Short mmCIF file of C-alpha atoms and ligand atoms in Angstrom, two decimals:
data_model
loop_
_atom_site.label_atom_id
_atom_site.label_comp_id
_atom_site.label_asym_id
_atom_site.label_seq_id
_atom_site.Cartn_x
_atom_site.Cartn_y
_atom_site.Cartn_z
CA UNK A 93 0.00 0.00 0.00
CA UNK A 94 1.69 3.34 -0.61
CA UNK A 95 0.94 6.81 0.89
CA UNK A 96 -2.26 7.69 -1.16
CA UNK A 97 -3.86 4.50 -0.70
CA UNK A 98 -3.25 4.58 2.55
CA UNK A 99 -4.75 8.29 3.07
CA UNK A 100 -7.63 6.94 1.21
CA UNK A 101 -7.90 4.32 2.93
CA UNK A 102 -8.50 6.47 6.19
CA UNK A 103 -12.74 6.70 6.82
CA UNK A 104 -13.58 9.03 9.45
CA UNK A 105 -17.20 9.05 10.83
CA UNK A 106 -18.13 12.25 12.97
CA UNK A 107 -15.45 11.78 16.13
CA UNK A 108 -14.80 8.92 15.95
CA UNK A 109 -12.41 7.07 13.51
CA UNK A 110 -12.56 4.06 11.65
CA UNK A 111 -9.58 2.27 10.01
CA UNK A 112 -9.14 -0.52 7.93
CA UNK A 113 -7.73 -3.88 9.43
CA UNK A 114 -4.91 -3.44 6.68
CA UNK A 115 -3.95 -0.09 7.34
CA UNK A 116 -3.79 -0.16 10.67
CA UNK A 117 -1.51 -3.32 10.60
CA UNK A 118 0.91 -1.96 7.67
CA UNK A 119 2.15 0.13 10.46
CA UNK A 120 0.48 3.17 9.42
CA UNK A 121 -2.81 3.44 11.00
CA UNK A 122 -3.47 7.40 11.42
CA UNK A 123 -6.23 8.32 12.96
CA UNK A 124 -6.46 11.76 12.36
CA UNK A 125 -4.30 14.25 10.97
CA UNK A 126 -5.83 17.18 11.83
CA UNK A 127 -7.53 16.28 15.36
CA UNK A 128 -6.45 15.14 18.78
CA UNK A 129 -7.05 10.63 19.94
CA UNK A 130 -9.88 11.01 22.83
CA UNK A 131 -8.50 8.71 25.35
CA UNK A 132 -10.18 7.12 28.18
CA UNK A 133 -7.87 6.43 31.57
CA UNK A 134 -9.20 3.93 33.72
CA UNK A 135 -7.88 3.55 36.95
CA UNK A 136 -7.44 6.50 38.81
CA UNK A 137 -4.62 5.67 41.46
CA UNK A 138 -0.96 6.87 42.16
CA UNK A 139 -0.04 6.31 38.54
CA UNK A 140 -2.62 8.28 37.05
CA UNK A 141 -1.31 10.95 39.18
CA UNK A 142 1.54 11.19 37.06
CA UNK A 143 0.03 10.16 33.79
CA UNK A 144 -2.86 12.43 33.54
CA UNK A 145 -0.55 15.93 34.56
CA UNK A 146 1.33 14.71 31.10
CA UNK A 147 -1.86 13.97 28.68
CA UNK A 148 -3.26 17.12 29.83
CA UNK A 149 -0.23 18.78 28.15
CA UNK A 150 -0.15 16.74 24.96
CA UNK A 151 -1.18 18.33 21.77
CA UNK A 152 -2.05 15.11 20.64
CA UNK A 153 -4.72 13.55 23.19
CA UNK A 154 -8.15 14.81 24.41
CA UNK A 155 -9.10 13.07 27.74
CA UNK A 156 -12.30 12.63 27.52
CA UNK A 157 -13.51 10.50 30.35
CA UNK A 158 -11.85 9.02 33.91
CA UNK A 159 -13.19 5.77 35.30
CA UNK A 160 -12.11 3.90 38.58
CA UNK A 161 -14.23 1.25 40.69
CA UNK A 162 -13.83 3.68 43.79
CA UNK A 163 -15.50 6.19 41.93
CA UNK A 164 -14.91 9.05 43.91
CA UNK A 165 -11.37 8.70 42.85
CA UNK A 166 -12.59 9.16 39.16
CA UNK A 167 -14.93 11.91 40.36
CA UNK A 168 -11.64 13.70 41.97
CA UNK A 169 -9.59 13.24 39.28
CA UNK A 170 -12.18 14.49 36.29
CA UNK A 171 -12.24 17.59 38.64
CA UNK A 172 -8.68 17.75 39.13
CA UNK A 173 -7.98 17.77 35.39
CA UNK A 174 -11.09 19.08 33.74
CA UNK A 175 -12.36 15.61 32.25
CA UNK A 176 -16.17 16.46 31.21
CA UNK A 177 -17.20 12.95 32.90
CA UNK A 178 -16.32 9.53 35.00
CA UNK A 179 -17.50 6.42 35.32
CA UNK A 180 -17.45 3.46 38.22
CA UNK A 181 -17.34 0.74 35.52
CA UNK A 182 -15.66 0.24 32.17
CA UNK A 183 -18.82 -1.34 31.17
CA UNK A 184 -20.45 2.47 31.38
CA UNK A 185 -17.06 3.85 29.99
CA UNK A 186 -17.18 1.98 26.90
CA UNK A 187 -20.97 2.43 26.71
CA UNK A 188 -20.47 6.16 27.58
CA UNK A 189 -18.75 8.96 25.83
CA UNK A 190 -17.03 7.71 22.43
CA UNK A 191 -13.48 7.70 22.52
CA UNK A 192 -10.23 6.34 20.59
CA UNK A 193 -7.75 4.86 22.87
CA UNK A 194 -7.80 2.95 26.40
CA UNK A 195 -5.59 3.80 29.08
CA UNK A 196 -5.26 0.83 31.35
CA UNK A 197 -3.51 2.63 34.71
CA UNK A 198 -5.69 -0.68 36.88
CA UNK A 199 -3.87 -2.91 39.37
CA UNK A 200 -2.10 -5.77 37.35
CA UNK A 201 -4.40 -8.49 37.86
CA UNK A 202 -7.35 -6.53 36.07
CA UNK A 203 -5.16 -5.82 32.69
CA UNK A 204 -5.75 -8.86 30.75
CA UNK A 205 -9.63 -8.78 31.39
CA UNK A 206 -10.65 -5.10 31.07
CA UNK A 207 -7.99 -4.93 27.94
CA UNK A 208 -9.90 -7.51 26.38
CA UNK A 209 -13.19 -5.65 27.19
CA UNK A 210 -12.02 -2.63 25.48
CA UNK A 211 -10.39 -4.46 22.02
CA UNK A 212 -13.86 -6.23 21.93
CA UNK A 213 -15.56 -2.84 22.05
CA UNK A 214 -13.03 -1.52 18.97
CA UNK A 215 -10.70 0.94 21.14
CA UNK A 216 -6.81 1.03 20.69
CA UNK A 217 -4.89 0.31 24.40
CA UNK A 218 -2.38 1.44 25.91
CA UNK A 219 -1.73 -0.38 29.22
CA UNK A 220 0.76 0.16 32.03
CA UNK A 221 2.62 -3.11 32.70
CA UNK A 222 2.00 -5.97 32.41
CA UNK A 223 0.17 -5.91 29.26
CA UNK A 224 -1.94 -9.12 30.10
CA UNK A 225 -1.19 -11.71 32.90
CA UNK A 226 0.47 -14.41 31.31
CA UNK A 227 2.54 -14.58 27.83
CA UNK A 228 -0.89 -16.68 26.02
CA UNK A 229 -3.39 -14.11 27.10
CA UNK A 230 -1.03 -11.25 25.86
CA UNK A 231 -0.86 -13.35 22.60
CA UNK A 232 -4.85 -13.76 22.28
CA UNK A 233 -5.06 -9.82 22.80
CA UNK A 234 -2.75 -9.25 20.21
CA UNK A 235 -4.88 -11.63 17.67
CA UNK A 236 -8.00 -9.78 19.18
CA UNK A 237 -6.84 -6.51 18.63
CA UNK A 238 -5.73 -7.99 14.83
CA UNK A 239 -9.15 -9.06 14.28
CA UNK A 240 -10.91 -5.74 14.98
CA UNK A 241 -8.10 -3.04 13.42
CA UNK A 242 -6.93 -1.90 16.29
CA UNK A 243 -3.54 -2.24 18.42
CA UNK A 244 -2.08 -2.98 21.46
CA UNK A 245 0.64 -1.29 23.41
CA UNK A 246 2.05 -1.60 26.98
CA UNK A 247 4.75 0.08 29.41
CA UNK A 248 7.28 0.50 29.66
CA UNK A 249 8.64 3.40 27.44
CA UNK A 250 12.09 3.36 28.05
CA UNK A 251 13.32 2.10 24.45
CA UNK A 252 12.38 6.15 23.68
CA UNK A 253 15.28 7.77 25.80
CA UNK A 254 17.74 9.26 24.47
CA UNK A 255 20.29 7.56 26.14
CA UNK A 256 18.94 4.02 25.17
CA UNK A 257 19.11 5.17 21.66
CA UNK A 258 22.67 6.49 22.60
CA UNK A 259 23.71 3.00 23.64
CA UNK A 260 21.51 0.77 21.03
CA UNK A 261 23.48 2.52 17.79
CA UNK A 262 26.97 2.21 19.89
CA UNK A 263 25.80 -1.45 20.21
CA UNK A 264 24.25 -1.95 16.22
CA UNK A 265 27.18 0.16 14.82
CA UNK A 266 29.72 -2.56 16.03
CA UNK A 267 31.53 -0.47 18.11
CA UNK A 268 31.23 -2.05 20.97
CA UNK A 269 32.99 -4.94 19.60
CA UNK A 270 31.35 -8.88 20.39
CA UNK A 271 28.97 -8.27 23.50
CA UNK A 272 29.60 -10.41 25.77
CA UNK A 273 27.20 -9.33 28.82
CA UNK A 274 25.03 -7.19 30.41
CA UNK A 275 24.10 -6.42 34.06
CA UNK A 276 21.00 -4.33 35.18
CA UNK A 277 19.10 -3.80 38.96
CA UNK A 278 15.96 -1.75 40.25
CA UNK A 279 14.27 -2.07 43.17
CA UNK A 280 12.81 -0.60 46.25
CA UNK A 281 11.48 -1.36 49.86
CA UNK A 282 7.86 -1.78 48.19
CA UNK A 283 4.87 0.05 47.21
CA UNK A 284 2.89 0.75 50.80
CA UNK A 285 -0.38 1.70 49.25
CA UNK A 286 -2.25 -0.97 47.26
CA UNK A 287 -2.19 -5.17 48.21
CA UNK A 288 -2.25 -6.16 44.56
CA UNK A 289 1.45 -5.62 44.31
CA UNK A 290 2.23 -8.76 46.55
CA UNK A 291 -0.76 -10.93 45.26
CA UNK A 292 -0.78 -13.73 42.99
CA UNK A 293 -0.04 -12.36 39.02
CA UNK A 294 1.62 -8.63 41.15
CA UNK A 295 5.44 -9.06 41.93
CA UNK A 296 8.41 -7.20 41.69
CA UNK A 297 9.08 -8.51 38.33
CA UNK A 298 6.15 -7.06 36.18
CA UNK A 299 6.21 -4.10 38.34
CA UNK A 300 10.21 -3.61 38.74
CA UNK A 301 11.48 -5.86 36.62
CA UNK A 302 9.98 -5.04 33.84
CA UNK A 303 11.91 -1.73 33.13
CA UNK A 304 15.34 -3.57 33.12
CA UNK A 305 14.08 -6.54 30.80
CA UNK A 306 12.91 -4.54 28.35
CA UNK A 307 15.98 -2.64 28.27
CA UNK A 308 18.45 -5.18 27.93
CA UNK A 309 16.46 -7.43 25.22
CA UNK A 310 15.72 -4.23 23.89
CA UNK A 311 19.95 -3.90 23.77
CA UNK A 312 21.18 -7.13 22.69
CA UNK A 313 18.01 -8.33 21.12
CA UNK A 314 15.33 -12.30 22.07
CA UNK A 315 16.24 -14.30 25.04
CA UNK A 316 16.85 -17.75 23.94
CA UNK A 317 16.83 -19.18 27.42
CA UNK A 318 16.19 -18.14 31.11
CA UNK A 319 17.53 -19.20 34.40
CA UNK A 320 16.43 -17.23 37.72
CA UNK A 321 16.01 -17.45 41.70
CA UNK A 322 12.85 -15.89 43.19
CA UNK A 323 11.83 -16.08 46.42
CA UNK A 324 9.95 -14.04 49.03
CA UNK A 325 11.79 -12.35 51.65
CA UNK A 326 8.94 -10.12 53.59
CA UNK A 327 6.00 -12.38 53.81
CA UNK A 328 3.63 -9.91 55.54
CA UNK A 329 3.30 -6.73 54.97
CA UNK A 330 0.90 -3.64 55.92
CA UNK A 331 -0.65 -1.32 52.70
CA UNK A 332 -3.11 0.78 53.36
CA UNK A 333 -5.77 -0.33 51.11
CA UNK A 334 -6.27 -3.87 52.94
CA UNK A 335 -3.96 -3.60 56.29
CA UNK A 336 -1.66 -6.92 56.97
CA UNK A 337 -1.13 -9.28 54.29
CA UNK A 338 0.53 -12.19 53.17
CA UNK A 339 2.89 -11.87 50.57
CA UNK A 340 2.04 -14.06 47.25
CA UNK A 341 4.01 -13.05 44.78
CA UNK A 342 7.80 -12.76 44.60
CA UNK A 343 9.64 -9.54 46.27
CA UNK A 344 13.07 -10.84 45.38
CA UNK A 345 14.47 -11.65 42.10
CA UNK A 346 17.73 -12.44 39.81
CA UNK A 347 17.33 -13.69 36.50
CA UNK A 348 19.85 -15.05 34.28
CA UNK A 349 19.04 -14.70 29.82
CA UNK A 350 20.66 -15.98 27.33
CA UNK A 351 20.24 -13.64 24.69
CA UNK A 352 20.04 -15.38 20.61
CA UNK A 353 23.31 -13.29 20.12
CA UNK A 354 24.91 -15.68 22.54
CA UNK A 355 25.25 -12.55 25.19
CA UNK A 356 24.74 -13.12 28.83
CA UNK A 357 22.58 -10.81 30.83
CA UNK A 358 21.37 -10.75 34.28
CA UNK A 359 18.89 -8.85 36.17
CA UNK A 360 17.89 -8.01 39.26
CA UNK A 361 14.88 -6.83 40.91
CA UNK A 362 13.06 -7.06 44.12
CA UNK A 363 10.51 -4.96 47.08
CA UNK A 364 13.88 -5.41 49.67
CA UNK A 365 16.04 -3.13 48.55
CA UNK A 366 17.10 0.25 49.81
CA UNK A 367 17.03 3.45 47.85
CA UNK A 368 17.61 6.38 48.36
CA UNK A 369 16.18 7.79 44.91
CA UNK A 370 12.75 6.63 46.11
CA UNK A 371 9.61 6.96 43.37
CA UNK A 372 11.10 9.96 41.76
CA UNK A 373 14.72 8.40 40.62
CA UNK A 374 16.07 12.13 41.13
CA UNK A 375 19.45 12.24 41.92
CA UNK A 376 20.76 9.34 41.36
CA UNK A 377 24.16 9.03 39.15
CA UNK A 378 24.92 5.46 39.51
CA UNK A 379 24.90 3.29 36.90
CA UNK A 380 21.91 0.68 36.93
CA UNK A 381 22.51 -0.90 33.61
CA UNK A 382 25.80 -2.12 31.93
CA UNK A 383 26.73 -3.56 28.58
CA UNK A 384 30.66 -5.06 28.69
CA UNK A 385 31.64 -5.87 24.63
CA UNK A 386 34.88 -7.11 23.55
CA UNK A 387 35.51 -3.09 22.30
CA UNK A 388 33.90 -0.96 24.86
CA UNK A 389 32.29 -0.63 28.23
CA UNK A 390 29.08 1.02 28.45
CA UNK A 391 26.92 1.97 31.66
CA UNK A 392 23.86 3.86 31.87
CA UNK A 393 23.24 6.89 34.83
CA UNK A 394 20.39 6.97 36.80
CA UNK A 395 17.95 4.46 36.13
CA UNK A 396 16.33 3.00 32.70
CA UNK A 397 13.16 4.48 33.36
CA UNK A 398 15.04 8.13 34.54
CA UNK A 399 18.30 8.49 32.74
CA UNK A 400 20.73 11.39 32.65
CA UNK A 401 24.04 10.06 30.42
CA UNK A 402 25.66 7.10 29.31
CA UNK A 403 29.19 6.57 30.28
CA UNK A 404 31.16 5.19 27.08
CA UNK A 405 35.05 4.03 27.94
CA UNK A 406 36.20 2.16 24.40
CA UNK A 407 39.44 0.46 23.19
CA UNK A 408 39.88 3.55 21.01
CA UNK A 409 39.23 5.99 24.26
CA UNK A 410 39.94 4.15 27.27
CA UNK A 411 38.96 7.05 29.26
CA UNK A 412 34.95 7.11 30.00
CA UNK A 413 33.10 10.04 28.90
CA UNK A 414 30.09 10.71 29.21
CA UNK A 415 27.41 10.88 26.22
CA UNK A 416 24.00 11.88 25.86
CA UNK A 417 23.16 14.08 29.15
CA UNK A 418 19.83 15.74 27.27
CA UNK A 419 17.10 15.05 29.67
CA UNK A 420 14.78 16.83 28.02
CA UNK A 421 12.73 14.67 25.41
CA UNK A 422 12.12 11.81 27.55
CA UNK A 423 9.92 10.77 30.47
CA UNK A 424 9.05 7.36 32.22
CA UNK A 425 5.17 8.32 31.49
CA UNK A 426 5.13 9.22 27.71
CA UNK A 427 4.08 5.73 26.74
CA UNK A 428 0.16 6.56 25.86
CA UNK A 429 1.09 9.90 24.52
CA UNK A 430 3.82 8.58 22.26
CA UNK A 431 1.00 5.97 20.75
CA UNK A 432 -1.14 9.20 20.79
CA UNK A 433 1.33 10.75 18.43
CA UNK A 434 1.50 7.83 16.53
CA UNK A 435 -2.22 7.25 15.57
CA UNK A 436 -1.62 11.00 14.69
CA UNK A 437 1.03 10.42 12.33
CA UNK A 438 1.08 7.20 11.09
CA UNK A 439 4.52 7.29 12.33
CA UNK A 440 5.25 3.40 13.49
CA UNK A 441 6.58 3.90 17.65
CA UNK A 442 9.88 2.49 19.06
CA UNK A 443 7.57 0.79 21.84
CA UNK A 444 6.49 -2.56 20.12
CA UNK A 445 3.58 -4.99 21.81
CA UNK A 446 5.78 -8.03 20.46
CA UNK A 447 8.54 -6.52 22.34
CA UNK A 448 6.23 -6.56 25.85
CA UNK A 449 5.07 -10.06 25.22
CA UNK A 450 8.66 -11.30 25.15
CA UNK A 451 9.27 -9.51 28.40
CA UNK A 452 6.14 -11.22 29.14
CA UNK A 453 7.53 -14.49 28.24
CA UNK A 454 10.95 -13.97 30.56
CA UNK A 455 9.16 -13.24 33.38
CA UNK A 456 7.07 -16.47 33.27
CA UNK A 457 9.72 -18.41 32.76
CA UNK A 458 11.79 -17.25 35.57
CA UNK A 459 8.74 -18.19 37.68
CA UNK A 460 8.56 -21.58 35.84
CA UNK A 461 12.66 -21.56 36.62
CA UNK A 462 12.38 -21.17 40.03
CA UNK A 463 9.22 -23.60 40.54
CA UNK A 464 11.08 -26.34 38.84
CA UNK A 465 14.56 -25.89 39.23
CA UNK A 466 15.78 -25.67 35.72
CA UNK A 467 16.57 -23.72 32.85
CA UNK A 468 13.45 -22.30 30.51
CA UNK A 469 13.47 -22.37 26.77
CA UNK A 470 11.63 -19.14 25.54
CA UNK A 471 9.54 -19.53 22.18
CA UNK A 472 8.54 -15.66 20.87
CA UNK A 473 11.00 -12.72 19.03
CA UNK A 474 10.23 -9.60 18.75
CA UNK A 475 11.26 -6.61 15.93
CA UNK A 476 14.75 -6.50 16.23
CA UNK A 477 16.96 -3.96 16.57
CA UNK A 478 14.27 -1.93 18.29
CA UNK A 479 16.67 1.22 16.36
CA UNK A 480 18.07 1.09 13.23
CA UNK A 481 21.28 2.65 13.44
CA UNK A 482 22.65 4.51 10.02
N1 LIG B 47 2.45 4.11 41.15
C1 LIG B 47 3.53 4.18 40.39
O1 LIG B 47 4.49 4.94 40.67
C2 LIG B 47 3.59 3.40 39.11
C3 LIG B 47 4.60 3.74 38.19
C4 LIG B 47 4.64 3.07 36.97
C5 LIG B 47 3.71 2.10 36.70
N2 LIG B 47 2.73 1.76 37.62
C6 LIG B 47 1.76 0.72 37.25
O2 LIG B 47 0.47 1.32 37.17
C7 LIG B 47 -0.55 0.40 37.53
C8 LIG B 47 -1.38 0.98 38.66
O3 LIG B 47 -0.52 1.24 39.76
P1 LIG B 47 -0.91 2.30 40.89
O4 LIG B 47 0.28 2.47 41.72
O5 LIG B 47 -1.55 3.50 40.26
O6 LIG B 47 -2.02 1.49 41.69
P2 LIG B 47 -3.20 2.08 42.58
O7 LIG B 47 -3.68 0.99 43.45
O8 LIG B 47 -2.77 3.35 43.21
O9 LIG B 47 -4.31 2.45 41.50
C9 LIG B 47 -5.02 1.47 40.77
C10 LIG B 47 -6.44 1.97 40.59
O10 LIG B 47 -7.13 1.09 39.70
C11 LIG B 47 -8.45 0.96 40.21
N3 LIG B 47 -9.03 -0.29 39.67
C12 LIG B 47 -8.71 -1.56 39.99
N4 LIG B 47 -9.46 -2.43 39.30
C13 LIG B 47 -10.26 -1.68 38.50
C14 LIG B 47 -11.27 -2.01 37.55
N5 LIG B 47 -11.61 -3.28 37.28
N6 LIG B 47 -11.92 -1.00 36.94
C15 LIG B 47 -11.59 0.29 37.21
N7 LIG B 47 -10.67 0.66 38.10
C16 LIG B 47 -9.99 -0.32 38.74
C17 LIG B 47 -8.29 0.94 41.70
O11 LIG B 47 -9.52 1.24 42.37
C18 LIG B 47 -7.23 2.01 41.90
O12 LIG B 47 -7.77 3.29 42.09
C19 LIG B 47 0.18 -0.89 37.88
O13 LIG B 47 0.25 -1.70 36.73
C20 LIG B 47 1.59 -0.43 38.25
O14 LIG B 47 2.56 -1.43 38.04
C21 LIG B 47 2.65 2.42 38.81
#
């Protein structure tokens, strides 16, 4: 299909937008060029906090409704950000107001169902992670969302920083030599506010994890092959939403991956571990992620999802310097808007659903690693390199 077709091939009815099953999976799937996506956020908790500040600014989304099972939440936050109405259910939400694109901000066990809700009722998603609850529902989403011309997309966004595109074309141009391994960590004591994080399908892997797994595949490309220890180190806690509970899901975790490039990468993530950078990442200038080639040494400042440089040290510069310190393009929260853009555009985004279903994948089977004592063999790819480097 070439450009004409495919602006042709665009049908707009009133607000809302149709688009063909084969434009929007040629990758160009514009919504429209002239107007803004009408979003709908459900679940109106911390996150949403940070997400909705950020739509609000973005000259390509119009929020047009809030939902959240405690509804008052919804009700605060359509008054908190001018949102001209809120619902308690998605079932009213999708019924309600027409709009584009659903933004899935719910606690992680709800993703996979109310996702499949909203493909079903013809909206685009974008969902915080995970994207579903387990690598076959994620798949069976996908296929849903094939089925009615419309697309997935989950968190997290950091393939868009700067500094992972610094280090992806270091890593694609060859000039890190053969790369050999990777190292990357995140954690923190624990969210204190809502029990889902520590219940079956929560954990600190989709919720910590996550950020460091999609870095490094997004780096050096498909895991082959997992090995990992989980375990649970706190097994009660107190959150405010539900007082003391037992913990279900694991708070401590190291993964091994054996990437298809034969690289080596580990991870690790956890609820146990102390840091001083807390939920806004600000000030730290450690490195959290680290790519060792047979040419170069690379490590990342601050962490994945909040960078501020890349230090580079290379067999033609042994000294490390540091390289891309612009902080300005990027935030952890610019996943929805970015798709936003997109649907815009028709301009394809870095953030790939294939991409979160691997990451998907890896964290299932360093569950099924732990619970049987052995290594996993992983079976999806994903678009690879996530940047082409000229
Ligand atoms: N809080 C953060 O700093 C942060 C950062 C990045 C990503 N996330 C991710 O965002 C998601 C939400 O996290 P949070 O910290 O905002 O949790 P939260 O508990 O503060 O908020 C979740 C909200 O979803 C609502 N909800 C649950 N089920 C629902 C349903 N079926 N329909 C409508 N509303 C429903 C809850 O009532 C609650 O208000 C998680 O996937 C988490 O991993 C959180």
């Amino acid at each position: 299909m070439n450009r004409k077709e495919f602006i042709t091939d665009v049908t707009l009815t009133g607000a809302a937008a149709i688009i063909s099953p084969a434009v929007a999976h040629a990758g160009l799937f514009r919504i429209n060029q002239d107007k803004k996506v009408k979003v709908g956020v459900i679940g109106c908790g911390s996150v949403s906090g940070v997400y909705l500040p950020h739509l609000s600014k973005s000259a390509f989304v119009e929020i047009v409704s809030v939902c959240d099972i405690k509804p008052e939440r919804a009700k605060a936050r359509a008054e908190q950000f001018n949102v001209p109405v809120y619902y308690p259910h998605i079932d009213e939400m999708l019924a309600g107001k027409s709009f584009d694109l659903m933004i899935n901000l719910t606690n992680m066990q709800e993703h996979g169902r109310l996702n499949r809700q909203a493909l079903i009722a013809g909206k685009y998603v974008w969902c915080e992670k995970p994207l579903a609850n387990s690598y076959n529902e994620g798949r069976e989403l996908l296929d849903l969302a094939k089925s009615k011309g419309v697309r997935i997309w989950g968190a997290p966004a950091v393939v868009n920083s700067p500094q992972f595109a610094f280090m992806a074309s270091k890593i694609n141009k060859g000039e890190m030599g053969k790369i050999a391994g990777a190292h990357a960590h995140y954690g923190h004591l624990g969210p204190d506010w809502s029990a889902f994080f520590y219940e079956n399908l929560g954990g600190s892997l989709p919720d910590l994890g996550v950020y460091n797994i999609t870095t490094l595949t997004g780096l050096l490309g498909p895991v082959k092959s997992v090995v990992a220890m989980l375990n649970i180190l706190t097994p009660e806690r107190i959150v405010e939403d539900k007082g003391k509970i037992r913990v279900e899901a694991e708070d401590n975790a190291s993964i091994l991956m054996e990437h298809q490039s034969g690289a080596i990468s580990n991870i690790m993530s956890g609820f146990n571990y102390f840091d001083p950078y807390g939920h806004t990442g600000t000030g730290q200038d450690k490195p959290t992620v680290s790519v060792f080639g047979s040419k170069g040494a690379m490590h990342l400042i601050g962490y994945d999802w909040k960078p501020f440089s890349v230090e580079l040290a290379t067999i033609d510069h042994e000294e490390p310097q540091r390289f891309a310190t612009d902080t300005r393009d990027y935030v952890w929260e610019m996943g929805a808007s970015t798709v936003c853009e997109s649907l815009i555009t028709g301009k394809e985004p870095l953030i790939n659903a294939e991409h979160s279903l691997h990451v998907l994948e890896i964290i299932e089977a360093a569950r099924k690693s732990q619970a049987e004592g052995r290594r996993v063999e992983l079976k999806s790819i994903f678009p690879y390199p996530v940047i082409q480097s000229k």
